[in-house]
Coordinates of C-alpha atoms in Angstrom, one line a residue:
M1 CA 183.7 148.0 21.6
Y2 CA 186.6 150.4 20.8
Q3 CA 186.1 149.7 16.9
L4 CA 182.1 151.0 17.6
I5 CA 183.1 154.5 19.5
K6 CA 186.2 154.9 17.4
P7 CA 184.5 156.8 14.4
I8 CA 182.4 159.0 17.0
F9 CA 185.8 159.9 18.4
F10 CA 187.3 160.7 15.2
Q11 CA 185.1 163.4 14.5
F12 CA 186.9 165.5 16.7
D13 CA 190.4 167.3 17.1
P14 CA 192.8 164.3 17.7
E15 CA 194.8 166.2 20.5
K16 CA 191.5 167.3 22.2
V17 CA 190.1 163.9 22.2
H18 CA 193.5 162.6 23.3
Y19 CA 193.3 164.4 26.5
F20 CA 189.6 163.7 26.8
V21 CA 190.6 159.7 26.8
V22 CA 193.1 159.7 28.7
K23 CA 191.8 161.9 31.4
R24 CA 188.6 159.7 31.7
L25 CA 190.7 156.4 31.8
K26 CA 192.5 157.7 34.6
W27 CA 189.1 158.4 36.5
F28 CA 187.5 155.4 35.6
H29 CA 190.8 153.2 37.2
D30 CA 191.3 155.7 40.1
N31 CA 187.9 156.0 41.1
F32 CA 185.3 154.0 39.8
P33 CA 184.7 150.8 41.7
L34 CA 186.6 147.8 40.4
G35 CA 187.3 150.3 37.5
K36 CA 192.2 148.9 38.2
T37 CA 190.2 145.0 38.2
I38 CA 188.1 145.4 35.2
L39 CA 191.3 147.2 33.3
R40 CA 193.3 144.4 34.0
S41 CA 190.7 141.7 33.1
S42 CA 190.2 143.2 29.8
F43 CA 193.8 144.1 29.0
D44 CA 196.5 143.3 30.7
V45 CA 198.6 140.2 29.4
N46 CA 199.6 137.6 31.6
I47 CA 201.2 135.3 29.5
K48 CA 203.9 133.1 29.9
G49 CA 207.3 132.7 28.0
L50 CA 207.1 136.5 27.1
E51 CA 209.4 137.9 29.6
R52 CA 212.8 139.3 28.8
E53 CA 215.7 141.0 29.6
V54 CA 217.3 143.9 27.6
F55 CA 220.1 145.9 28.3
G56 CA 219.9 144.8 32.0
I57 CA 215.8 145.4 32.6
K58 CA 213.4 142.7 33.0
F59 CA 210.3 143.4 31.0
K60 CA 207.0 141.5 31.7
N61 CA 206.6 141.7 27.9
P62 CA 207.9 143.1 25.4
V63 CA 205.0 145.5 23.9
G64 CA 205.9 149.1 25.7
L65 CA 204.1 152.3 25.1
A66 CA 206.4 155.0 23.1
A67 CA 207.2 158.8 24.0
G68 CA 204.5 160.8 23.1
F69 CA 201.0 159.2 24.6
D70 CA 202.0 160.3 28.4
K71 CA 204.5 163.4 27.8
N72 CA 204.4 164.1 31.7
G73 CA 204.0 161.0 33.1
E74 CA 199.9 161.9 34.4
Y75 CA 198.6 158.5 33.5
I76 CA 201.4 156.2 34.0
E77 CA 199.7 153.8 36.6
A78 CA 196.5 153.2 34.3
L79 CA 198.3 152.6 31.1
S80 CA 200.1 149.9 32.2
N81 CA 197.3 148.3 33.5
L82 CA 196.2 148.1 30.1
G83 CA 199.1 145.4 29.0
F84 CA 202.3 147.6 28.3
G85 CA 205.3 145.7 29.2
F86 CA 206.6 149.0 29.6
I87 CA 205.9 153.1 29.4
E88 CA 208.2 155.6 27.7
V89 CA 207.2 159.2 29.2
G90 CA 208.4 162.4 27.3
T91 CA 209.8 164.0 25.6
V92 CA 210.6 166.2 28.7
T93 CA 212.5 169.3 28.3
P94 CA 214.2 171.4 31.0
L95 CA 211.6 174.2 31.4
P96 CA 208.0 174.3 30.7
Q97 CA 207.2 174.9 26.8
P98 CA 203.7 175.1 25.3
G99 CA 204.9 173.6 21.9
N100 CA 203.2 174.5 18.4
D101 CA 200.7 176.4 18.1
K102 CA 197.4 174.8 17.7
P103 CA 195.9 172.9 15.5
R104 CA 199.1 170.6 15.6
M105 CA 197.8 167.1 15.4
F106 CA 196.3 165.6 12.3
R107 CA 194.7 162.5 11.2
L108 CA 195.3 161.0 7.8
E109 CA 192.9 158.6 8.2
E110 CA 192.6 157.0 4.4
D111 CA 196.8 155.9 5.1
S112 CA 196.1 155.0 9.1
A113 CA 198.5 157.7 10.0
L114 CA 199.1 160.7 12.2
I115 CA 201.1 163.9 11.4
N116 CA 202.0 166.0 14.6
R117 CA 204.0 169.0 15.0
M118 CA 203.7 169.4 19.0
G119 CA 206.9 170.8 19.2
F120 CA 207.8 169.2 22.6
N121 CA 205.1 170.2 24.7
N122 CA 205.4 169.4 28.1
K123 CA 205.1 170.7 31.9
G124 CA 209.2 170.8 32.2
V125 CA 211.3 168.3 34.1
D126 CA 210.7 169.4 37.5
T127 CA 206.8 168.4 37.4
L128 CA 207.8 165.2 35.4
A129 CA 210.0 164.2 38.0
E130 CA 207.7 164.5 41.2
R131 CA 205.4 162.5 39.8
L132 CA 207.8 160.0 38.8
R133 CA 208.9 159.9 42.3
L134 CA 205.6 159.6 43.6
L135 CA 204.4 156.6 41.3
R136 CA 207.8 154.7 42.3
S137 CA 207.1 154.7 46.2
K138 CA 203.7 153.3 45.3
H139 CA 204.9 151.2 42.3
S140 CA 208.3 149.9 41.5
D141 CA 207.7 147.0 38.9
I142 CA 206.1 149.3 36.6
V143 CA 209.4 149.7 34.1
V144 CA 209.2 153.6 32.9
G145 CA 211.7 155.2 30.5
G146 CA 212.4 158.4 29.8
N147 CA 212.7 160.3 27.0
I148 CA 214.7 163.7 26.9
G149 CA 215.6 166.4 24.6
K150 CA 216.1 170.4 24.4
N151 CA 214.3 173.1 24.9
K152 CA 212.8 175.2 21.7
N153 CA 215.1 178.3 22.7
T154 CA 218.4 176.5 23.5
P155 CA 221.1 176.9 20.6
N156 CA 222.1 173.7 19.4
E157 CA 225.7 174.3 20.8
D158 CA 224.3 174.7 24.6
A159 CA 221.6 171.7 23.6
V160 CA 224.0 169.3 25.9
S161 CA 223.9 171.2 29.0
D162 CA 219.4 170.7 28.4
Y163 CA 220.3 166.6 28.1
I164 CA 222.1 167.0 31.1
K165 CA 219.6 168.8 33.8
C166 CA 216.9 166.1 32.3
F167 CA 219.5 163.3 32.6
D168 CA 220.3 164.4 36.6
R169 CA 216.6 165.1 37.7
L170 CA 215.2 161.7 36.3
F171 CA 217.7 159.7 36.9
D172 CA 216.4 157.7 40.0
V173 CA 213.1 157.9 39.1
V174 CA 213.3 156.3 35.4
D175 CA 214.3 152.8 34.4
Y176 CA 216.3 153.8 31.4
F177 CA 217.0 156.9 29.0
V178 CA 216.0 158.0 25.5
V179 CA 217.9 160.8 23.8
N180 CA 215.6 162.3 21.3
V181 CA 217.8 164.6 18.7
S182 CA 215.3 162.6 15.9
S183 CA 211.7 164.6 16.7
P184 CA 211.7 167.0 13.2
N185 CA 208.9 169.4 15.3
T186 CA 211.7 171.6 16.8
P187 CA 213.7 173.4 14.5
G188 CA 217.5 172.5 14.1
L189 CA 217.3 169.3 16.4
R190 CA 218.0 166.7 13.6
E191 CA 221.3 168.4 12.9
L192 CA 222.4 167.0 16.4
Q193 CA 222.1 163.8 14.5
E194 CA 224.9 164.7 12.7
K195 CA 228.2 162.7 13.9
E196 CA 230.1 164.8 15.8
P197 CA 227.4 166.8 17.9
L198 CA 225.9 163.5 18.8
M199 CA 229.3 161.9 20.0
N200 CA 229.6 164.6 21.9
L201 CA 226.5 164.8 23.5
L202 CA 226.4 160.8 24.1
N203 CA 229.5 160.6 25.2
T204 CA 229.0 163.6 28.1
L205 CA 225.6 161.7 29.0
Q206 CA 227.7 158.2 29.6
Q207 CA 230.4 160.4 32.0
R208 CA 227.4 161.7 34.0
N209 CA 226.2 158.0 34.0
K210 CA 229.4 156.6 35.3
K211 CA 229.6 159.0 37.9
N212 CA 227.1 157.5 40.1
D213 CA 227.1 153.9 41.8
I214 CA 224.9 153.1 39.7
S215 CA 224.1 153.6 35.7
R216 CA 220.9 154.2 33.6
P217 CA 220.9 152.4 29.9
I218 CA 220.8 154.9 27.8
L219 CA 219.1 154.6 24.0
L220 CA 219.1 157.1 21.2
K221 CA 215.9 157.3 19.4
I222 CA 216.6 158.1 15.5
A223 CA 215.0 159.3 12.2
P224 CA 213.6 157.0 9.7
D225 CA 214.5 159.3 6.6
L226 CA 218.5 158.6 7.3
T227 CA 220.8 157.2 4.6
N228 CA 222.3 154.2 5.2
E229 CA 225.8 156.6 5.3
Q230 CA 224.3 157.8 8.0
L231 CA 223.2 154.8 9.8
D232 CA 226.7 153.6 9.6
D233 CA 227.6 156.9 11.6
I234 CA 225.1 155.5 14.1
V235 CA 226.2 152.4 14.2
E236 CA 229.8 153.3 14.8
I237 CA 228.6 155.7 17.5
V238 CA 226.7 153.4 19.5
L239 CA 229.6 151.2 19.8
Q240 CA 232.4 153.9 20.1
T241 CA 230.1 155.6 23.2
G242 CA 228.8 152.1 24.4
I243 CA 225.2 153.8 25.1
A244 CA 223.0 150.9 25.5
G245 CA 220.5 150.5 22.4
V246 CA 219.0 152.4 19.6
I247 CA 215.1 153.1 19.1
A248 CA 214.1 152.9 15.5
T249 CA 212.2 154.7 14.5
N250 CA 210.8 158.8 14.7
T251 CA 208.2 160.4 13.0
T252 CA 208.9 160.4 9.0
I253 CA 208.9 163.8 7.2
D254 CA 208.5 161.7 3.9
R255 CA 205.2 162.3 2.3
S256 CA 205.5 159.8 -0.8
G257 CA 202.4 157.1 -1.5
L258 CA 199.8 158.9 0.5
Y259 CA 196.2 158.6 -0.3
T260 CA 194.9 161.2 2.1
S261 CA 194.0 164.5 0.6
E262 CA 196.6 167.0 -0.4
K263 CA 195.6 169.4 2.3
L264 CA 196.3 167.4 5.2
V265 CA 199.4 165.8 3.3
N266 CA 200.9 168.7 3.2
E267 CA 200.8 169.6 7.1
A268 CA 204.0 170.3 8.7
G269 CA 205.4 167.9 11.3
G270 CA 206.0 163.9 11.8
L271 CA 204.3 161.4 9.8
S272 CA 203.4 158.2 11.8
G273 CA 201.4 155.4 11.4
K274 CA 201.0 152.8 8.7
P275 CA 202.9 154.4 6.4
L276 CA 205.9 154.3 8.3
T277 CA 205.5 150.5 8.7
V278 CA 208.0 149.1 6.2
R279 CA 210.5 152.0 6.1
S280 CA 210.8 151.3 10.0
T281 CA 211.3 147.6 9.9
E282 CA 214.0 148.2 7.4
V283 CA 215.8 150.8 9.4
I284 CA 215.9 147.9 12.1
R285 CA 217.1 145.1 9.6
Y286 CA 220.0 147.3 8.5
L287 CA 221.4 148.3 11.9
S288 CA 220.9 144.8 12.9
T289 CA 223.0 143.4 10.4
K290 CA 225.4 145.8 10.4
S291 CA 226.6 145.6 13.7
N292 CA 226.1 141.7 14.0
K293 CA 222.9 142.0 16.8
A294 CA 225.7 144.0 18.8
F295 CA 223.4 146.4 20.6
P296 CA 219.4 146.0 21.4
I297 CA 216.9 147.6 19.3
I298 CA 213.4 148.8 20.0
G299 CA 211.2 149.0 17.2
V300 CA 208.8 151.7 16.7
G301 CA 207.0 152.5 13.9
G302 CA 203.3 151.6 11.7
I303 CA 202.7 148.6 14.3
H304 CA 199.1 148.0 13.3
S305 CA 198.8 144.3 14.0
P306 CA 200.8 141.5 15.6
Q307 CA 202.5 140.4 12.2
D308 CA 203.3 143.8 12.0
A309 CA 205.2 143.4 15.3
K310 CA 206.5 140.0 15.0
D311 CA 208.1 141.7 11.3
K312 CA 209.8 144.1 13.1
M313 CA 211.3 141.6 15.7
E314 CA 212.5 139.2 12.9
A315 CA 214.3 141.9 11.6
G316 CA 215.9 142.4 14.5
A317 CA 213.9 144.0 17.5
S318 CA 214.0 143.5 20.7
L319 CA 211.4 145.4 21.9
V320 CA 208.6 147.2 20.3
Q321 CA 206.7 150.4 21.0
L322 CA 203.0 151.5 20.2
Y323 CA 201.5 155.1 19.5
T324 CA 199.4 155.7 16.4
G325 CA 198.4 152.1 16.4
F326 CA 197.4 152.2 19.7
I327 CA 194.8 154.7 18.6
Y328 CA 193.5 153.4 15.7
E329 CA 193.3 149.9 16.6
G330 CA 192.4 150.3 20.3
P331 CA 194.1 148.8 23.8
A332 CA 193.3 145.2 23.0
I333 CA 196.1 145.4 20.5
V334 CA 198.7 145.1 23.1
K335 CA 197.1 141.8 24.5
R336 CA 196.7 140.7 20.3
I337 CA 200.2 141.0 19.6
C338 CA 201.6 139.5 23.1
K339 CA 199.4 136.2 22.2
E340 CA 200.8 135.7 19.0
L341 CA 204.2 136.7 20.0
V342 CA 204.2 133.6 22.8
K343 CA 203.0 131.3 19.4
G344 CA 206.6 132.2 18.2

């Protein structure tokens, strides 16, 4: 069904279509008679043998939705009924911000890819925290991750305070945190991936984490454009700071080997989708091998088929996440992946 209506969706601006679809999905889930039942029966995954525990959290299956799809936590309940084992919301910043000028998302259909330069557009951490508090009052079984960042106007020397604000505000309503220093769409953000500022940021959050009676797993989301030497630093930083793990990878600024028209290819922003498949898997394998599997890795980037997911897990990922593949392949991809994973 999705492959029949996808060409219609793809005639329109991708950002507008995104909100058109998710708003109607939510309406169908919340208001249509038997809407929730229909979604569950069609897409939800009830397959034994897929459950797993990673960084102390029990997941009903290892296929999650990556950050960026539901930045403000508005559609979690409906999305969870499409089979996802976990939902990651954000990236959220302390203050609301509109993001970059539109248009800011582009389809590269010949490459099954997207370029986005959204720029952390979100309604602010207070709005997200309140929405998640209401969700928790109804659903304690949905695993939710909080992806946190800094406001565009916050200079890097003050960035730690932005991450702390988001961390403190979301602590009681998320299951794990993701520190996003790898988006290419906030000026200067990737400079925080350098060893010294990154150590400072993660150590500060870990100290904050240990002040509570309970602690939350903290993961670091990294870019696929890091060199092996930089990946070596990432391994050292994860081990020294004691954070829970890594998400590999974010979008790429590399444009090599694309087939789509030069005009689209040269749009600024992060590239996701099939062109990222191989590189993200390489990064996962490198981190897993270099660290001797010392920490969990969530694999994301170019997962468009069950085999793509299996490749990432064989490379060392404990869990995987979808975004662009979900848009190109449709919601049934979650169940297809899970059915193949359970076969081993």
